[in-house]
mmCIF file of C-alpha atoms in Angstrom:
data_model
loop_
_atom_site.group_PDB
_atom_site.id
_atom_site.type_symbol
_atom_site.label_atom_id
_atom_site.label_comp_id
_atom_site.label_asym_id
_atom_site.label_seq_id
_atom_site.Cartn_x
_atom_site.Cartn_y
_atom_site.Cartn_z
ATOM 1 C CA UNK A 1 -47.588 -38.106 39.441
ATOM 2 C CA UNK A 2 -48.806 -41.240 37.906
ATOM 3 C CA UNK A 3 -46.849 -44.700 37.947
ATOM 4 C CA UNK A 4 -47.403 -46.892 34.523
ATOM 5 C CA UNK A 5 -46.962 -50.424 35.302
ATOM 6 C CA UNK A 6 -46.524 -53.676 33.384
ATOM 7 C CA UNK A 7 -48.728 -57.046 35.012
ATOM 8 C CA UNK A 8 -46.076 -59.711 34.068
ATOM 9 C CA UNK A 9 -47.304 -63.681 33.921
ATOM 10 C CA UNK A 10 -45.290 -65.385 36.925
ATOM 11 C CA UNK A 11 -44.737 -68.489 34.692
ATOM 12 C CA UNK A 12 -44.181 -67.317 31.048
ATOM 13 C CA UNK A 13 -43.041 -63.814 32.340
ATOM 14 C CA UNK A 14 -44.555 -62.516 29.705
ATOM 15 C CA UNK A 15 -46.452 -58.675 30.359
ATOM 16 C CA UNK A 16 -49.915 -59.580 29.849
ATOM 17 C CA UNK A 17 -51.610 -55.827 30.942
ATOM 18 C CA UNK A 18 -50.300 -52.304 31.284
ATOM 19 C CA UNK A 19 -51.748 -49.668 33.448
ATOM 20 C CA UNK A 20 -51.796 -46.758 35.254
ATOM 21 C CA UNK A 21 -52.377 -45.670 38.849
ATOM 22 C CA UNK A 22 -51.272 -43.202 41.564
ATOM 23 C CA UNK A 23 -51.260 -45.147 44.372
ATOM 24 C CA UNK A 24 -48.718 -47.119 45.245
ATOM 25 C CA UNK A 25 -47.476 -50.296 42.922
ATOM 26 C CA UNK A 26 -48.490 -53.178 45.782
ATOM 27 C CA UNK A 27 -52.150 -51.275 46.652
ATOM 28 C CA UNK A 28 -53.042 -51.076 42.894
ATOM 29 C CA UNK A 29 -51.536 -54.673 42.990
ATOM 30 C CA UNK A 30 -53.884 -55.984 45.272
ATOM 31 C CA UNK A 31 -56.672 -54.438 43.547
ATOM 32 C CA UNK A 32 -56.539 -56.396 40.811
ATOM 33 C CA UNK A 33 -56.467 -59.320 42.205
ATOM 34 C CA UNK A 34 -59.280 -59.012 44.862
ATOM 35 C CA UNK A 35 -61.563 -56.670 41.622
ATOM 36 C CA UNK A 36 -62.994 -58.118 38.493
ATOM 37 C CA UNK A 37 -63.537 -55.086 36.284
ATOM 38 C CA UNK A 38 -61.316 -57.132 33.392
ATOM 39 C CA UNK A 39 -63.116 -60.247 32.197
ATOM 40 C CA UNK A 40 -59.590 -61.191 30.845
ATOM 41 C CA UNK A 41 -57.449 -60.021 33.677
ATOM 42 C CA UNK A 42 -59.633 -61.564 36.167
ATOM 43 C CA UNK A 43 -59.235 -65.201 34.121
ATOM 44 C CA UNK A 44 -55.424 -65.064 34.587
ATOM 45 C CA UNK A 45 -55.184 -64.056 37.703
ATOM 46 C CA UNK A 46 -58.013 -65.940 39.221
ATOM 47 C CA UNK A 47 -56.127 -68.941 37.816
ATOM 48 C CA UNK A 48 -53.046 -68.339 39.161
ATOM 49 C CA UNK A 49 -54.523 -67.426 42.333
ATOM 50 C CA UNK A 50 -55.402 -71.206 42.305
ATOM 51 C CA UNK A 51 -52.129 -72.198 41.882
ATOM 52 C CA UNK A 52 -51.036 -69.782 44.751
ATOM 53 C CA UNK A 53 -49.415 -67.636 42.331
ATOM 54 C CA UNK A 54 -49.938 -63.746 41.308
ATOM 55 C CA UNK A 55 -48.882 -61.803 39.032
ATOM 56 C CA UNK A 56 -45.534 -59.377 39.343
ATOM 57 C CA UNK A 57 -46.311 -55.592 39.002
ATOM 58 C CA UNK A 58 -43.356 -53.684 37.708
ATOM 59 C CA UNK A 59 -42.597 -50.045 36.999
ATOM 60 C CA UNK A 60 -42.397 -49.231 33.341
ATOM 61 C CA UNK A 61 -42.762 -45.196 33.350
ATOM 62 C CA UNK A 62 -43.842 -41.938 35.465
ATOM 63 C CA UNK A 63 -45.423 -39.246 34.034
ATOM 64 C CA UNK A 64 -47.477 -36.205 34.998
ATOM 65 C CA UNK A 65 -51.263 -36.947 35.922
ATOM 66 C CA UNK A 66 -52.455 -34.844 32.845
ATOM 67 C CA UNK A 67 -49.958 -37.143 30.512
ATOM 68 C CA UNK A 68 -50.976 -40.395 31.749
ATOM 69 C CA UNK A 69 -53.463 -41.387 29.349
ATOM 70 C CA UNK A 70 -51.114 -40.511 26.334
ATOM 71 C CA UNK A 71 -48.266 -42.206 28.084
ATOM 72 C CA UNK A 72 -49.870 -45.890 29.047
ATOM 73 C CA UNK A 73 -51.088 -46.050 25.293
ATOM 74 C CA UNK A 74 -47.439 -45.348 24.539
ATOM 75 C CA UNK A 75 -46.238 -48.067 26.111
ATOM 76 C CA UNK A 76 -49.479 -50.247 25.247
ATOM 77 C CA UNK A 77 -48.305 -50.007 21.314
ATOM 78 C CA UNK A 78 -44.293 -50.507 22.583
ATOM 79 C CA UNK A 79 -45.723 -53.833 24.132
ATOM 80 C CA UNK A 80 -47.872 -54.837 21.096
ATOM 81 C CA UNK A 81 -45.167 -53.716 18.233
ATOM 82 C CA UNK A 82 -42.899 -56.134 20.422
ATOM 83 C CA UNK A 83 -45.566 -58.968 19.926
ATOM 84 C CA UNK A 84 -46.833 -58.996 23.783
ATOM 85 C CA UNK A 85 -50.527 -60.187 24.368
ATOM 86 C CA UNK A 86 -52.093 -57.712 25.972
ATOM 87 C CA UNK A 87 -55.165 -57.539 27.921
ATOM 88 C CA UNK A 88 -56.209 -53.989 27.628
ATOM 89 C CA UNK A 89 -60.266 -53.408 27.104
ATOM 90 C CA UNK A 90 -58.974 -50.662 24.799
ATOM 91 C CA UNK A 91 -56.690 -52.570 23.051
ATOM 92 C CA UNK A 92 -58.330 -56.165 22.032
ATOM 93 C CA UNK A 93 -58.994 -56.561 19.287
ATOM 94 C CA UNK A 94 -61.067 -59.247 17.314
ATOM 95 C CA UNK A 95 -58.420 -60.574 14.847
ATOM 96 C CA UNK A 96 -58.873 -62.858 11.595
ATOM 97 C CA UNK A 97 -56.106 -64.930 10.854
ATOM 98 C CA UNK A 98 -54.535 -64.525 7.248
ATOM 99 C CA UNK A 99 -52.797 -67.825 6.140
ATOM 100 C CA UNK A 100 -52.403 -68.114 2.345
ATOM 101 C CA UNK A 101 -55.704 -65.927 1.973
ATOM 102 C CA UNK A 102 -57.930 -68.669 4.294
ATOM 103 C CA UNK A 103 -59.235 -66.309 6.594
ATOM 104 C CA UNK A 104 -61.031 -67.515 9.847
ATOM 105 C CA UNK A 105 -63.174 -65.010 11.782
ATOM 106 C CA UNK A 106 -63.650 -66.009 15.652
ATOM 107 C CA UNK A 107 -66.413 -64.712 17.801
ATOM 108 C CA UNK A 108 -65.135 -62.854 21.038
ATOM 109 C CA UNK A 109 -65.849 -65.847 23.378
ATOM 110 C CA UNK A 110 -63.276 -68.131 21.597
ATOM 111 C CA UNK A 111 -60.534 -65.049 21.107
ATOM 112 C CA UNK A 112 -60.626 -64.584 24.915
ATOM 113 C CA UNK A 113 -60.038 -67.966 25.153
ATOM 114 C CA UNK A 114 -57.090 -67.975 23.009
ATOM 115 C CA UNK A 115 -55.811 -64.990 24.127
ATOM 116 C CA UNK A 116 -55.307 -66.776 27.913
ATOM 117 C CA UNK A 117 -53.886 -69.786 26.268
ATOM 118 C CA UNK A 118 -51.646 -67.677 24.529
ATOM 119 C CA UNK A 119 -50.550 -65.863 27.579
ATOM 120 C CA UNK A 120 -50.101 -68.437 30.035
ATOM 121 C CA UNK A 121 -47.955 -70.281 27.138
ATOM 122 C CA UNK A 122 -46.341 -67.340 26.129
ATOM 123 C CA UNK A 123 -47.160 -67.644 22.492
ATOM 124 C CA UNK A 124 -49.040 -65.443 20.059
ATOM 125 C CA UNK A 125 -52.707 -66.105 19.331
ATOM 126 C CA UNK A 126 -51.610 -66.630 15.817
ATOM 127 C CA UNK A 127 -49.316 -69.791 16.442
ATOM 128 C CA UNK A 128 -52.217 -71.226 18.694
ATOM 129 C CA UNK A 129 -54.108 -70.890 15.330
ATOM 130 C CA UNK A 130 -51.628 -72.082 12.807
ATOM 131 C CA UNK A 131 -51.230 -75.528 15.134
ATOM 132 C CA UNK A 132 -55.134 -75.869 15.631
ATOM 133 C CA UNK A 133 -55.362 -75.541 11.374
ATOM 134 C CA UNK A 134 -52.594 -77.510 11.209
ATOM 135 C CA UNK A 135 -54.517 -80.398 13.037
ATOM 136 C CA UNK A 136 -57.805 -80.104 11.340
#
């Protein structure tokens, strides 16, 4: 059996990554905050492990080993159709914003960026647009 869990920001509590794993929740935990195989997992949590904070690791869904895969993406699209920022690999996507047809394309470096903003505020990429256009 495989366990699909939700990492959930301890200050916004908002879900910023959801994965899979057959060990237990706390082992596969601590695995992702002692491994940096996600550039954009590793910011969040390397910055909250400053502030003596980690993230909570909740249950979501179990599902059979062969249905995993299938399963986590499930739940990947609940989480985006909802308007979480995830940060799934798979998932990111480069993004142009599309205000009143001015579009702005934003190389990976700065999206990243954003993206972390976003999560530790708890806001969507897009409103940490609109109030940067808004200011230029």
């Amino acid at each position: 059996m495989t366990s699909i869990y939700v990492l959930i920001h301890p200050i916004s509590e908002r879900p910023f990554y959801v994965g899979k794993t057959t060990k237990p929740l706390k082992t596969r935990l601590s695995g992702h905050i002692s491994e940096a195989t996600n550039q954009l997992n590793w910011s969040i949590i390397s910055e909250l492990r400053k502030n003596k904070l980690r993230p909570i690791i909740k249950l979501i869904d179990v599902c059979a080993d062969d249905d995993s895969t299938a399963i986590e993406q499930m739940w990947v699209e609940k989480y985006l159709r909802r308007g979480f920022i995830l940060t799934n690999r798979l998932f990111f996507r480069l993004r142009a914003l599309d205000k009143k047809r001015n579009k702005i394309d934003l190389n990976f470096d700065v999206m990243m960026a954003l993206n972390i903003q976003a999560i530790k505020c708890g806001v969507s990429i897009e409103s940490l647009l609109r109030h940067h256009l808004k200011k230029n």
